[in-house]
Short mmCIF file of C-alpha atoms and ligand atoms in Angstrom, two decimals:
data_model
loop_
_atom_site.label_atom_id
_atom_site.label_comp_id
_atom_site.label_asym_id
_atom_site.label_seq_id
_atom_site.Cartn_x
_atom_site.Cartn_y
_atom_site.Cartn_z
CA UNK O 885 34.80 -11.28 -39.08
CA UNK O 886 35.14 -12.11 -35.43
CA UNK O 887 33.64 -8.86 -34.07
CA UNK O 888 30.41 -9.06 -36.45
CA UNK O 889 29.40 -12.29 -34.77
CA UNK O 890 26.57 -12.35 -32.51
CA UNK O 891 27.63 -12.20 -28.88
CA UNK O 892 27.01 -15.41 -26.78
CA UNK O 893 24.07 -15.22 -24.33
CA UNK O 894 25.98 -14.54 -21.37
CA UNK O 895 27.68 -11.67 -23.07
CA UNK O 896 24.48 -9.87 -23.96
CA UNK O 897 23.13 -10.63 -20.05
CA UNK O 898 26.05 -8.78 -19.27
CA UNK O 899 26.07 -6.10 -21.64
CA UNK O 900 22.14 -5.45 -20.48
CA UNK O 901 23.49 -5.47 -16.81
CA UNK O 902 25.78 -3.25 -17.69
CA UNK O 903 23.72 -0.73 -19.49
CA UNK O 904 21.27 -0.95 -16.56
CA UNK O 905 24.19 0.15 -14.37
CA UNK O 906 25.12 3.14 -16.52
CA UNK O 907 21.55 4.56 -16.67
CA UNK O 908 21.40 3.58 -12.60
CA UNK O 909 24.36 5.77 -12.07
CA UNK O 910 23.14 8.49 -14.88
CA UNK O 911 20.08 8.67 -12.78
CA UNK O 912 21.62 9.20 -9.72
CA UNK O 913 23.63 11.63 -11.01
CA UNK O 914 20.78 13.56 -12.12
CA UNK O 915 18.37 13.01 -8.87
CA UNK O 916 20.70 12.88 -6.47
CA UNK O 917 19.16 9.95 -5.13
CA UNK O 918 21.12 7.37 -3.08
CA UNK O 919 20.26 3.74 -2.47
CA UNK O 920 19.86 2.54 0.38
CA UNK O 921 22.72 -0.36 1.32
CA UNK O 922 20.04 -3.01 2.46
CA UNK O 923 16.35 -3.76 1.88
CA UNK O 924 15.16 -6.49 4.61
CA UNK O 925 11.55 -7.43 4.04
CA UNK O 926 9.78 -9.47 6.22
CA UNK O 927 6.54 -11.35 5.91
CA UNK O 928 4.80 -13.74 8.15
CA UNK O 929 2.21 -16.07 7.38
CA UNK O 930 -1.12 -16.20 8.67
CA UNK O 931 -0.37 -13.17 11.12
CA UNK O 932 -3.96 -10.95 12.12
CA UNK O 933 -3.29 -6.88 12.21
CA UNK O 934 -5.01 -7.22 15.61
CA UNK O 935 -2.96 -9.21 17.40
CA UNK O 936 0.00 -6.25 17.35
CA UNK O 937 0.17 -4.31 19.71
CA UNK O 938 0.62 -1.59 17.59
CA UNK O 939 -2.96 -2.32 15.68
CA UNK O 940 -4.87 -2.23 19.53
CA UNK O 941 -3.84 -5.56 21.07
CA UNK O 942 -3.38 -5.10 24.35
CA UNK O 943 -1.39 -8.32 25.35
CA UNK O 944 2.10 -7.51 24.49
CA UNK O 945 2.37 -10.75 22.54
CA UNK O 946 4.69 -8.18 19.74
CA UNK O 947 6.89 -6.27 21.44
CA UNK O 948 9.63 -6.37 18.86
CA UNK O 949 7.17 -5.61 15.96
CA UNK O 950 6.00 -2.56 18.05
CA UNK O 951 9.15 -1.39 18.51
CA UNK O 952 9.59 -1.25 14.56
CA UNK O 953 6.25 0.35 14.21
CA UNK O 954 7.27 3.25 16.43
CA UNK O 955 10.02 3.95 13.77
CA UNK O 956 8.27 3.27 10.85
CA UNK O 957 5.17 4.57 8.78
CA UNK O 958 2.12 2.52 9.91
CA UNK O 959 -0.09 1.72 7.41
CA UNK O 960 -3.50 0.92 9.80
CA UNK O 961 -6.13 -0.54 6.48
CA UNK O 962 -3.88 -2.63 4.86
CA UNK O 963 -5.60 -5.17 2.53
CA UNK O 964 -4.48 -8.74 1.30
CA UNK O 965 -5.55 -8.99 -2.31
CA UNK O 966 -6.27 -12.94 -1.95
CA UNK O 967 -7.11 -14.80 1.27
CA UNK O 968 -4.06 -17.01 0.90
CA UNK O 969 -0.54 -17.85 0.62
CA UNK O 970 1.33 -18.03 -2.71
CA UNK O 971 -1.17 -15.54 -4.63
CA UNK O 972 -0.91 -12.83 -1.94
CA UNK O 973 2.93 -13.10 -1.68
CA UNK O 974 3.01 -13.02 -5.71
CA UNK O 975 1.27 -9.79 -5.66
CA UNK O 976 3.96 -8.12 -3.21
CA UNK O 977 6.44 -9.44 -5.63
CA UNK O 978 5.06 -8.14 -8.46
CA UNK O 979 2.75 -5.35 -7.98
CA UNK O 980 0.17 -7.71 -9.85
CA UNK O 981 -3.15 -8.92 -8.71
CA UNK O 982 -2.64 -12.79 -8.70
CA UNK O 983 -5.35 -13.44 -11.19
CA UNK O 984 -3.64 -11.40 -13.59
CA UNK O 985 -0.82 -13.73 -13.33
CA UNK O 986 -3.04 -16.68 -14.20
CA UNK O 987 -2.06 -17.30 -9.99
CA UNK O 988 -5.16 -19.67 -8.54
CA UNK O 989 -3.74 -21.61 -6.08
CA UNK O 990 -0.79 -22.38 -3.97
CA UNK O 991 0.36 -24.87 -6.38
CA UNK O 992 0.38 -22.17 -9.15
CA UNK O 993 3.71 -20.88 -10.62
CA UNK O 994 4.27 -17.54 -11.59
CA UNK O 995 5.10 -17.52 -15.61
CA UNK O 996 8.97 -17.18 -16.23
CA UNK O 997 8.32 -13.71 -18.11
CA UNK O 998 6.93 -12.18 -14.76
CA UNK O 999 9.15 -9.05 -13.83
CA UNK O 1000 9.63 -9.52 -9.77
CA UNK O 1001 11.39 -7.15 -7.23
CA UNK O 1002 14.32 -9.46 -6.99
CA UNK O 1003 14.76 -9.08 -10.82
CA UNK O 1004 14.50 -5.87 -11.09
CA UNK O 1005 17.28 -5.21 -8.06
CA UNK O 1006 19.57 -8.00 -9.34
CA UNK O 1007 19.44 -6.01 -12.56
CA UNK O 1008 20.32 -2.61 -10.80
CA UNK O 1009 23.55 -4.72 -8.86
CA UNK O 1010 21.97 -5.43 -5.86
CA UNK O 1011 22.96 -8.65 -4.33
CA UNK O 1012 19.17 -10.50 -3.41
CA UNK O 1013 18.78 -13.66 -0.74
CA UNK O 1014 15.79 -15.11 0.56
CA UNK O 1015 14.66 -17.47 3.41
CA UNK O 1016 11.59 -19.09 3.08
CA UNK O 1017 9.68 -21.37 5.69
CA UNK O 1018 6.35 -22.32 3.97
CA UNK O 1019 6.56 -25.20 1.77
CA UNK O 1020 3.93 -23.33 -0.89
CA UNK O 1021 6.46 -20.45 -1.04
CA UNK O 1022 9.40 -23.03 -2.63
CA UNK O 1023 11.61 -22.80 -5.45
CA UNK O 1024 9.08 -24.36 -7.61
CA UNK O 1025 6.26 -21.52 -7.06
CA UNK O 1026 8.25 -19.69 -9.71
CA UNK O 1027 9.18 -16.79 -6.77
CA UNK O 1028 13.04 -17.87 -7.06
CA UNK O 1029 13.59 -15.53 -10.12
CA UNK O 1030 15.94 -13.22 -9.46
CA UNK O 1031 17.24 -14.13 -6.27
CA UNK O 1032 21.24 -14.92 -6.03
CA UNK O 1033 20.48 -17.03 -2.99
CA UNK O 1034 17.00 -18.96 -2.21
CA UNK O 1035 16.78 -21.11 0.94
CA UNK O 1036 13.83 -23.16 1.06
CA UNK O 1037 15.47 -25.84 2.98
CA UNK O 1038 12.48 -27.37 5.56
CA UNK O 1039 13.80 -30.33 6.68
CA UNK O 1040 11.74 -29.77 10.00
CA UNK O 1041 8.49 -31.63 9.91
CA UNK O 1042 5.47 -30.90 11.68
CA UNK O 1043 4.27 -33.89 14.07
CA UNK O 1044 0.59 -33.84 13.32
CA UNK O 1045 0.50 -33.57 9.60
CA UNK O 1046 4.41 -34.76 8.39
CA UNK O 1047 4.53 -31.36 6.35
CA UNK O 1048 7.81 -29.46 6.07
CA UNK O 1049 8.44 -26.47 8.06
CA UNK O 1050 10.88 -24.52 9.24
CA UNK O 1051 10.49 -22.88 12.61
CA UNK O 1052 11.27 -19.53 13.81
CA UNK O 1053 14.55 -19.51 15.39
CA UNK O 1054 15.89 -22.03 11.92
CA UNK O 1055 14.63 -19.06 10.09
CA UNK O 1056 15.90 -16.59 11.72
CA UNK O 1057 19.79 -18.42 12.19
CA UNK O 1058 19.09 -19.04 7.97
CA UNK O 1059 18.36 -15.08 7.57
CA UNK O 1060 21.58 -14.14 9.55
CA UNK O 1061 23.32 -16.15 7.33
CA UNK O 1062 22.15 -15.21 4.27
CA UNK O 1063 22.46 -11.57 5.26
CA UNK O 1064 26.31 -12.38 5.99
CA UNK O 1065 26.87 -13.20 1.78
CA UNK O 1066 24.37 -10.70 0.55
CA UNK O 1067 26.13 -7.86 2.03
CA UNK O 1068 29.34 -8.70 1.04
CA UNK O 1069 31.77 -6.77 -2.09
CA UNK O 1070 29.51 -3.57 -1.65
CA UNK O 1071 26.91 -4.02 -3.03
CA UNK O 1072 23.67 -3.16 -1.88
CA UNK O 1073 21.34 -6.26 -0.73
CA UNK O 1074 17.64 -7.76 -0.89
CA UNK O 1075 16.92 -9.81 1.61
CA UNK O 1076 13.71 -11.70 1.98
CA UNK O 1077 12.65 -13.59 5.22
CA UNK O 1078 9.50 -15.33 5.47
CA UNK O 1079 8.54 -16.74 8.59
CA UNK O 1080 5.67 -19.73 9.33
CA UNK O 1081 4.75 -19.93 12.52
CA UNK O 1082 1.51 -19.11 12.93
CA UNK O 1083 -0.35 -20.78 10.84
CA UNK O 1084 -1.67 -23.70 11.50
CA UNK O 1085 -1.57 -26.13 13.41
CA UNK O 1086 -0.92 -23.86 16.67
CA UNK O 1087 1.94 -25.53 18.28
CA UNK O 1088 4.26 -23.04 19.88
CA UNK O 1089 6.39 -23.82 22.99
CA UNK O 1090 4.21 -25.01 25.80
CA UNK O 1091 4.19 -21.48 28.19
CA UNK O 1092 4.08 -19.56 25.36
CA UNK O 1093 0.12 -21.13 24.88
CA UNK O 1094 -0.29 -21.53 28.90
CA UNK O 1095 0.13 -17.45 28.88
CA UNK O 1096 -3.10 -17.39 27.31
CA UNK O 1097 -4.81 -20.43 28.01
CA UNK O 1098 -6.94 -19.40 31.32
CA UNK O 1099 -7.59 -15.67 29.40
CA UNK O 1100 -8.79 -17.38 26.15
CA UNK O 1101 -10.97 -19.94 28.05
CA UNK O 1102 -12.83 -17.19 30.38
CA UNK O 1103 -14.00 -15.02 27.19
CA UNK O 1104 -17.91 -16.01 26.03
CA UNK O 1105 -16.95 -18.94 23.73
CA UNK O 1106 -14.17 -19.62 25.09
CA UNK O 1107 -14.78 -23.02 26.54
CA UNK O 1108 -17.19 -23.99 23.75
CA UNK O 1109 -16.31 -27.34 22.35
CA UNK O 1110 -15.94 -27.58 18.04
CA UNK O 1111 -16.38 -30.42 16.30
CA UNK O 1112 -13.91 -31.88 14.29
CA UNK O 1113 -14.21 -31.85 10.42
CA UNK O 1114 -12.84 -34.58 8.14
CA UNK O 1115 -11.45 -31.56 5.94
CA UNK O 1116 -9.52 -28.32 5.96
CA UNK O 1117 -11.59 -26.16 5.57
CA UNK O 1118 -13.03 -25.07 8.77
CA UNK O 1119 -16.51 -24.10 8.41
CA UNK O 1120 -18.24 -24.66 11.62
CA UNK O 1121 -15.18 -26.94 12.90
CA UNK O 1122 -11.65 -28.09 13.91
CA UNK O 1123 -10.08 -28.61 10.21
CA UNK O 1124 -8.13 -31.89 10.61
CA UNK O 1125 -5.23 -30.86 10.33
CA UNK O 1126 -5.07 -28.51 13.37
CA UNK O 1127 -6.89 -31.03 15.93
CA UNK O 1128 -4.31 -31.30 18.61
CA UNK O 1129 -3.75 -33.56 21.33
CA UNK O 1130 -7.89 -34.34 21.74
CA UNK O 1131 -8.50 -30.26 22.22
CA UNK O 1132 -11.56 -29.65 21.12
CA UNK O 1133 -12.44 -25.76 23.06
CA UNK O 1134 -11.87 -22.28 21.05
CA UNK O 1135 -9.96 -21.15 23.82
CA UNK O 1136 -7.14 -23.65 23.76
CA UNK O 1137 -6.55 -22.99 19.72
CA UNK O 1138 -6.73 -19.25 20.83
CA UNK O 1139 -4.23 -19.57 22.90
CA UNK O 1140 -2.09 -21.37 20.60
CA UNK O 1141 -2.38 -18.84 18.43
CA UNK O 1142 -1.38 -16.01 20.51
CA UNK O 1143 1.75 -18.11 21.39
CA UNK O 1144 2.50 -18.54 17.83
CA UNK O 1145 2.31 -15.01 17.63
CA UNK O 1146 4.74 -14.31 20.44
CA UNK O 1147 7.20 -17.33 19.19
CA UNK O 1148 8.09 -15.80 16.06
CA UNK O 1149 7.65 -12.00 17.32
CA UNK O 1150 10.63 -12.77 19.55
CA UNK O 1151 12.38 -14.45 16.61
CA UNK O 1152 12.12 -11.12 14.47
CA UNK O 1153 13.14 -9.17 17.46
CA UNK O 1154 16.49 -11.43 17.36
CA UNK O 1155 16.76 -11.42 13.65
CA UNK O 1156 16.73 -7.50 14.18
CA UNK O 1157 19.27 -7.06 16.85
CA UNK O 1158 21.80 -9.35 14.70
CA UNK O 1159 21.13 -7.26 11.97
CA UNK O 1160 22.12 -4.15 13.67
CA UNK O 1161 25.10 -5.50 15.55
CA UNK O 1162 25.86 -6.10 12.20
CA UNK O 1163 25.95 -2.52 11.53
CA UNK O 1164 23.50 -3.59 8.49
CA UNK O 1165 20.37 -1.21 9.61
CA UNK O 1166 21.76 1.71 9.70
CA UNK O 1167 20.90 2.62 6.60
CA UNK O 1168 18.01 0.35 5.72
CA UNK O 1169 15.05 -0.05 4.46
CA UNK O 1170 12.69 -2.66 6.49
CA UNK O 1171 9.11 -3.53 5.62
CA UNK O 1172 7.38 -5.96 7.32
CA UNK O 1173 4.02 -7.50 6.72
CA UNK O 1174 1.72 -10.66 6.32
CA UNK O 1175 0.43 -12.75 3.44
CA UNK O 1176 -2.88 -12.93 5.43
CA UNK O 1177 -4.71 -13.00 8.88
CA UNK O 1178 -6.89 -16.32 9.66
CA UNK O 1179 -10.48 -16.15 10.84
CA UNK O 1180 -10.38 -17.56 14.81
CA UNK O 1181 -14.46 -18.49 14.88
CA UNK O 1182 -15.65 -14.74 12.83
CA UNK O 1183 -18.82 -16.04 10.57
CA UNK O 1184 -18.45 -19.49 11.91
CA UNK O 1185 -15.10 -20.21 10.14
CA UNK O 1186 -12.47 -21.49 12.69
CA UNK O 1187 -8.67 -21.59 13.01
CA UNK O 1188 -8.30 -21.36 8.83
CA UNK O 1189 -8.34 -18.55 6.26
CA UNK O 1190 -8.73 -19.04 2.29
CA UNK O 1191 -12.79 -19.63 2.55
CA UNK O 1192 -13.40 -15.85 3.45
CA UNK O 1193 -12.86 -12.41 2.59
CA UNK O 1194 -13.26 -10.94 6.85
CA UNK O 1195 -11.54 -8.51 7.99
CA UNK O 1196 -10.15 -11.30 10.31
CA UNK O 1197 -8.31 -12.63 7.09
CA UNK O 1198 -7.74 -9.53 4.69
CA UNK O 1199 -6.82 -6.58 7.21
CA UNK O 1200 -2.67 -7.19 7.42
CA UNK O 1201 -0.58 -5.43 9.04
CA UNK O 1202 1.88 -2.97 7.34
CA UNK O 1203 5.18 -1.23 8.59
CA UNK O 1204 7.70 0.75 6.79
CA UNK O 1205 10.71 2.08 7.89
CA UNK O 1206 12.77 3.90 5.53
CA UNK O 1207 16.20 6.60 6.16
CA UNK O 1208 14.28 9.94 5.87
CA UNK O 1209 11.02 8.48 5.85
CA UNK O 1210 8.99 10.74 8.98
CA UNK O 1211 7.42 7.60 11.27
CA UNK O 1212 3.43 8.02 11.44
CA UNK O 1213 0.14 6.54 10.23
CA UNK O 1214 -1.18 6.39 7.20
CA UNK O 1215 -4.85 5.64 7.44
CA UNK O 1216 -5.76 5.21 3.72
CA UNK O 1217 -6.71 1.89 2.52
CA UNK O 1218 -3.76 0.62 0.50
CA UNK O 1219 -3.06 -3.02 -0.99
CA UNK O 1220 -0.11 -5.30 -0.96
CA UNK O 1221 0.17 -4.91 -4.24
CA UNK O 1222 1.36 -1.62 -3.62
CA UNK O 1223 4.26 -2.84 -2.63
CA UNK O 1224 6.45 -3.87 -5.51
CA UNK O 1225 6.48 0.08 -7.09
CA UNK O 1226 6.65 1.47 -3.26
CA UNK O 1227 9.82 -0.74 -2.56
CA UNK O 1228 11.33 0.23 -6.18
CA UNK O 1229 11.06 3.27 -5.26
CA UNK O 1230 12.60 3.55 -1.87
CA UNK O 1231 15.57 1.21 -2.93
CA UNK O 1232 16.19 2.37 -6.68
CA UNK O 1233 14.39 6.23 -6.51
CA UNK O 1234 11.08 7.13 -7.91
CA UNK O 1235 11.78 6.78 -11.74
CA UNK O 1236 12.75 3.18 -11.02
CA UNK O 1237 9.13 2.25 -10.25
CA UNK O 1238 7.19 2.83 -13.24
CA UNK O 1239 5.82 -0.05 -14.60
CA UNK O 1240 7.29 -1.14 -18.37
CA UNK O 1241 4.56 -1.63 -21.20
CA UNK O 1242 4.99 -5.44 -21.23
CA UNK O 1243 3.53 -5.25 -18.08
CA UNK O 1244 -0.35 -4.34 -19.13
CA UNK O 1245 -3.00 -2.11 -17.63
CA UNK O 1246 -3.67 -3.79 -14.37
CA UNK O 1247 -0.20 -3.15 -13.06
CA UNK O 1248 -1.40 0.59 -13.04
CA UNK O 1249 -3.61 -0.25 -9.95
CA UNK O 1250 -0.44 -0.83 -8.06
CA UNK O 1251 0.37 2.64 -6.46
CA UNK O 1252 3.93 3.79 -5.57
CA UNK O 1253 2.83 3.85 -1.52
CA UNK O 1254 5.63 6.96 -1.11
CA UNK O 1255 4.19 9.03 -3.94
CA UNK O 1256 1.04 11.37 -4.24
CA UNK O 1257 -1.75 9.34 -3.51
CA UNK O 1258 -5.55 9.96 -4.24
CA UNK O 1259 -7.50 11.28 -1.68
CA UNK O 1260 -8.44 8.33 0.53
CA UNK O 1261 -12.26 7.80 -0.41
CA UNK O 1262 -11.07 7.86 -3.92
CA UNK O 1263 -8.85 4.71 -3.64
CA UNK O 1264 -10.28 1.49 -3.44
CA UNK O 1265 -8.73 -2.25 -4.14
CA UNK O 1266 -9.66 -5.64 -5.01
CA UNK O 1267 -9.71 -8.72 -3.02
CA UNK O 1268 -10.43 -12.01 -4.16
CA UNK O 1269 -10.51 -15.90 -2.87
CA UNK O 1270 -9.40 -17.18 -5.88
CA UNK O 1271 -9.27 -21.18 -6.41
CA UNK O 1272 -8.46 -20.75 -1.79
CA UNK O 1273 -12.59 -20.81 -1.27
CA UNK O 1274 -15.25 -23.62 -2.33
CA UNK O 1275 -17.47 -20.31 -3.96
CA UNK O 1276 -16.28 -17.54 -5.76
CA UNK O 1277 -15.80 -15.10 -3.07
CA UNK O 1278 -15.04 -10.81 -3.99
CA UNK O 1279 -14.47 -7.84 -2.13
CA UNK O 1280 -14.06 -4.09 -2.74
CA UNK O 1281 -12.62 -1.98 -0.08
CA UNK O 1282 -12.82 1.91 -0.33
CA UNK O 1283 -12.43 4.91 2.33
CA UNK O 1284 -14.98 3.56 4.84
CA UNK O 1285 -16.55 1.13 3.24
CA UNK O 1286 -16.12 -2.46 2.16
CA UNK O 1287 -18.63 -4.35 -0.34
CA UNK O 1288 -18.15 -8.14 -0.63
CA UNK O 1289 -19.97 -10.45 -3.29
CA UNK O 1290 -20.32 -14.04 -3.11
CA UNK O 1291 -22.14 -16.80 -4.92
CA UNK O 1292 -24.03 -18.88 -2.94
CA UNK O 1293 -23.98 -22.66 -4.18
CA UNK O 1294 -26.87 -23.53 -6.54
CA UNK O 1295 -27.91 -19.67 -6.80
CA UNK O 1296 -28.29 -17.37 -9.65
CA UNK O 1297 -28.44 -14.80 -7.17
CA UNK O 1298 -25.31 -13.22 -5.29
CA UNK O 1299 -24.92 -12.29 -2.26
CA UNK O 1300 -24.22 -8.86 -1.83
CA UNK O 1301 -23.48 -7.18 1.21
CA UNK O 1302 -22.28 -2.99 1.99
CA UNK O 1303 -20.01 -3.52 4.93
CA UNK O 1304 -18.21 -0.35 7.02
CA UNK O 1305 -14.85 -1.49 6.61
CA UNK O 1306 -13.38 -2.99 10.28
CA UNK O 1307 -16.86 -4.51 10.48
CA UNK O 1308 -18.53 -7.50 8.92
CA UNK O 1309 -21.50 -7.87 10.41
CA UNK O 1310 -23.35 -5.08 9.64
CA UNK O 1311 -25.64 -5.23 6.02
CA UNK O 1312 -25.59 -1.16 4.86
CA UNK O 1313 -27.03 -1.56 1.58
CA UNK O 1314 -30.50 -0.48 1.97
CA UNK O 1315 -29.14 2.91 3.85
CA UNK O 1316 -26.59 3.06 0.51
CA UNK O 1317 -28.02 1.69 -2.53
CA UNK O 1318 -26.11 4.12 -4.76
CA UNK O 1319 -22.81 3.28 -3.08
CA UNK O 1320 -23.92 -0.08 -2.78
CA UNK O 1321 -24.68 -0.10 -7.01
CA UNK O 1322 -21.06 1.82 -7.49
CA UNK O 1323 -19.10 -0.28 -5.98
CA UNK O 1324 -20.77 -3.60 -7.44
CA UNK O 1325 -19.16 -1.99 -10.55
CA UNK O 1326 -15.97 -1.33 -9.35
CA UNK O 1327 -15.91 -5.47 -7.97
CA UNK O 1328 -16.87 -6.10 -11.76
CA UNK O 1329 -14.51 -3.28 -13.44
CA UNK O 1330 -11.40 -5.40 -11.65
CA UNK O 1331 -12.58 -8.63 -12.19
CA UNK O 1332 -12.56 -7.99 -16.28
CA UNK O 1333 -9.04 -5.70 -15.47
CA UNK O 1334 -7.42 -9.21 -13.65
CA UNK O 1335 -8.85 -11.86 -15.50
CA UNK O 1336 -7.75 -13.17 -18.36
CA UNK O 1337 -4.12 -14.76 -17.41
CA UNK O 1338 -3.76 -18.21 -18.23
CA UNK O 1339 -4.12 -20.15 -15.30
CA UNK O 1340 -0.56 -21.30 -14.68
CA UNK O 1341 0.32 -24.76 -12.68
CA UNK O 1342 3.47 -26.54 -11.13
CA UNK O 1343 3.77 -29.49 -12.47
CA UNK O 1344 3.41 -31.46 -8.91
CA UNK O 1345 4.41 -35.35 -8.35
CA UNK O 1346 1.67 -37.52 -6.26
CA UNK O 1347 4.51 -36.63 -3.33
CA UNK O 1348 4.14 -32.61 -3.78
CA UNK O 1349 0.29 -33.23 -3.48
CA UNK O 1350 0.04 -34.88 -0.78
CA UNK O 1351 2.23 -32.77 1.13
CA UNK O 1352 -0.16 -29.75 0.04
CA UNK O 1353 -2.79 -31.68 1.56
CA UNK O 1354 -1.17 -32.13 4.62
CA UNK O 1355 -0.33 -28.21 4.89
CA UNK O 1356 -4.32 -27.90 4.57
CA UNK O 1357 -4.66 -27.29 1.13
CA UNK O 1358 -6.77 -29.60 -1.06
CA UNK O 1359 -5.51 -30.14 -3.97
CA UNK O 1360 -8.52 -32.52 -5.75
ZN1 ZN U 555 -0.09 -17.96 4.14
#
């Protein structure tokens, strides 16, 4: 008979939508919790903590992201999980440390059975966009899933390199629009925006660098000339693909940076103001962040970030502004990872965030950032280079302190160093050998809890990698 049959697909997507809805609206019934109408996150790559004014700079090259921190819940020892782009993005997306994920390089995918924010929305009715400006971030990457709407259109392309970009204000006219559809019929919307700008190579508009050029140039090494590697990876030089124009002093990339910085701070500030005109932040949640910082000359690695695990690189910053969330600080050391349960919980209430059993132990080390959290000293996390460094490079960073572990080429022995966290210059472990010996354990405690993923790849044409190359990521 007819109604014995099997339902199509597409019927059974439905009927789980459905059901998802019903136990949405059981469970607000029961906690009286109300979602928000709009969830705008915003991340920007290659962006330093220090360089906001609200994390000590005292420049003013951010005052549109200070403005948001004065509203929001400041989160001042934020930590990157990986010291580059598609692995630390994955892990806000997920809640999963990338090498859980099998996630190794930017020209990884995330496996199709990953559960993602934008799933897990779309399956409560939300209504989820993106905009993406970092060719690594594209459709391909596998972070797509779940999104009704994912522009990764760069046809932009950067002079010195011929890699696709999109710049700030394209991004931010691209986020308007897709902000436009996604909060159309009602429904509540996701709406991801990921700006470029400041990586590399530092090429804002001209003043925005000549702010900063004569500053940059008068500090110690500012006028000391770099050579110029043949590769990207910027130990001890210029990588190639940021030489500019025959520049070869710190201060002039400096101050290209710091423009960068100001370039797509104004952009945000814009994207903003729309927003609200739009009557679309009123009741909003609106997190902004960074995939990573980049190391401007800090232990001899210049204008590049996936070799190290520095402060320079790991420490992002982290603002969250929520409707009844009280603005402040929050001075425990938390991860991006945290994210994914933290915004599940915010959008969809707390029982949303809990982590399903397919998901495996290691999603329990990302912490729901509005719940009870541990005492501060008693929460540490993981950072890790991943395939972004040419050693293995680890980290551990708990209240104070910060223990990194790297193995030098041809050496049995690692290097092990007990840092105070903010500094990395400093070698502690002979005042803290026990602390030193604990935390050693806690590196190797989350290396066995992330490994064992199967290292997943795109499947990239001789086109896609040399286009990866170009961005400044080696791909042989
Ligand atoms: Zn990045």
């Amino acid at each position: 008979m007819k109604w014995l049959e099997f339902p199509p697909l597409g019927t059974i997507a439905t009927m789980r939508r459905c059901l998802f809805l019903l136990l949405g609206l059981v469970g607000l019934a029961c906690s009286g919790f109300e979602s928000p109408r709009f969830l705008l996150l915003v991340t920007v790559d290659t962006l330093r903590a220090d360089h906001l004014g609200a994390y000590g700079d005292a420049r003013g090259l951010t005052p549109n992201l200070d403005a948001l921190a004065e509203d929001s819940l400041v989160f001042r020892a934020a930590y990157t999980p990986a010291s580059f782009t598609l692995p630390s993005v994955a892990s806000i997306m997920t809640g999963r440390y990338p090498s859980a994920l099998g996630l190794w390089g930017n020209e990884s995918k995330i496996p199709d059975s990953t559960e993602t924010l934008a799933k897990r929305l779309d399956e409560h009715g939300w209504n989820t966009a993106a905009v993406v400006s970092n060719w690594v971030l594209r459709e391909s990457s596998g972070l797509s899933m779940g999104f009704d709407r994912f522009d990764d259109d760069m046809s932009d392309r950067e002079a010195t390199r011929g890699a696709p970009e999109r710049l700030a204000p394209d991004t931010t006219d691209a986020a308007i629009a897709a902000a436009d559809e996604c909060a159309r019929e009602g429904k509540s919307c996701f709406l991801w925006v990921h700006y470029q700008d400041p990586h590399g190579p530092y090429d804002p508009p001209d003043e925005l660098r000549a702010a900063h050029l004569a500053n940059e140039r008068s500090r110690e090494d500012g006028r000391r000339r770099l050579p110029v590697l043949s590769d990207h990876g910027g130990m001890g030089g210029i990588p190639r693909y940021q030489f500019l124009g025959g520049h070869a002093d710190v201060g002039f990339y400096r101050a290209g940076y710091a423009g960068e910085v100001s370039f797509v701070d104004a952009e945000i500030g814009r994207l903003l103001a729309t927003l609200d005109d739009q009557g679309l932040l009123s009741n909003a949640i609106v997190v902004f962040t960074a995939d990573h910082g980049e190391s401007l000359g800090e232990g001899d690695l210049w204008f590049a970030h996936g070799e190290h695990l520095s402060e320079a690189i790991v420490h992002v910053p982290l603002l969250i502004r929520s409707p009844g969330l009280e603005p402040g600080n929050r001075t425990g050391v938390v991860s991006l990872v945290d994210l994914y349960p933290t915004l599940l919980s915010l959008a969809l209430g707390a029982e949303a965030r809990e982590p399903t059993e397919s998901q495996g132990p290691v999603r329990h080390h990302a912490r729901d950032l509005m719940g009870s959290l541990p005492r501060e000293e008693e929460r540490g996390v993981f950072l890790a280079t991943l395939g972004g460094s040419a050693i293995p490079r680890y980290a551990f960073v708990e209240g104070r302190y910060k223990l990194t572990l790297s193995e030098p080429n041809g050496s049995a022995e690692w290097d092990v160093r007990l840092l105070t966290r903010g500094d990395d210059e400093l070698d502690l472990s002979e005042v803290h050998p026990e602390l030193r010996t604990s935390m050693v354990q806690k590196v190797r405690q989350m290396q066995r809890a992330t490994a064992g993923a199967e290292r997943v790849w795109q499947e990239l044409g001789t086109e896609d990698e040399s286009k990866l190359r170009a961005l400044g990521y080696a791909t042989d």
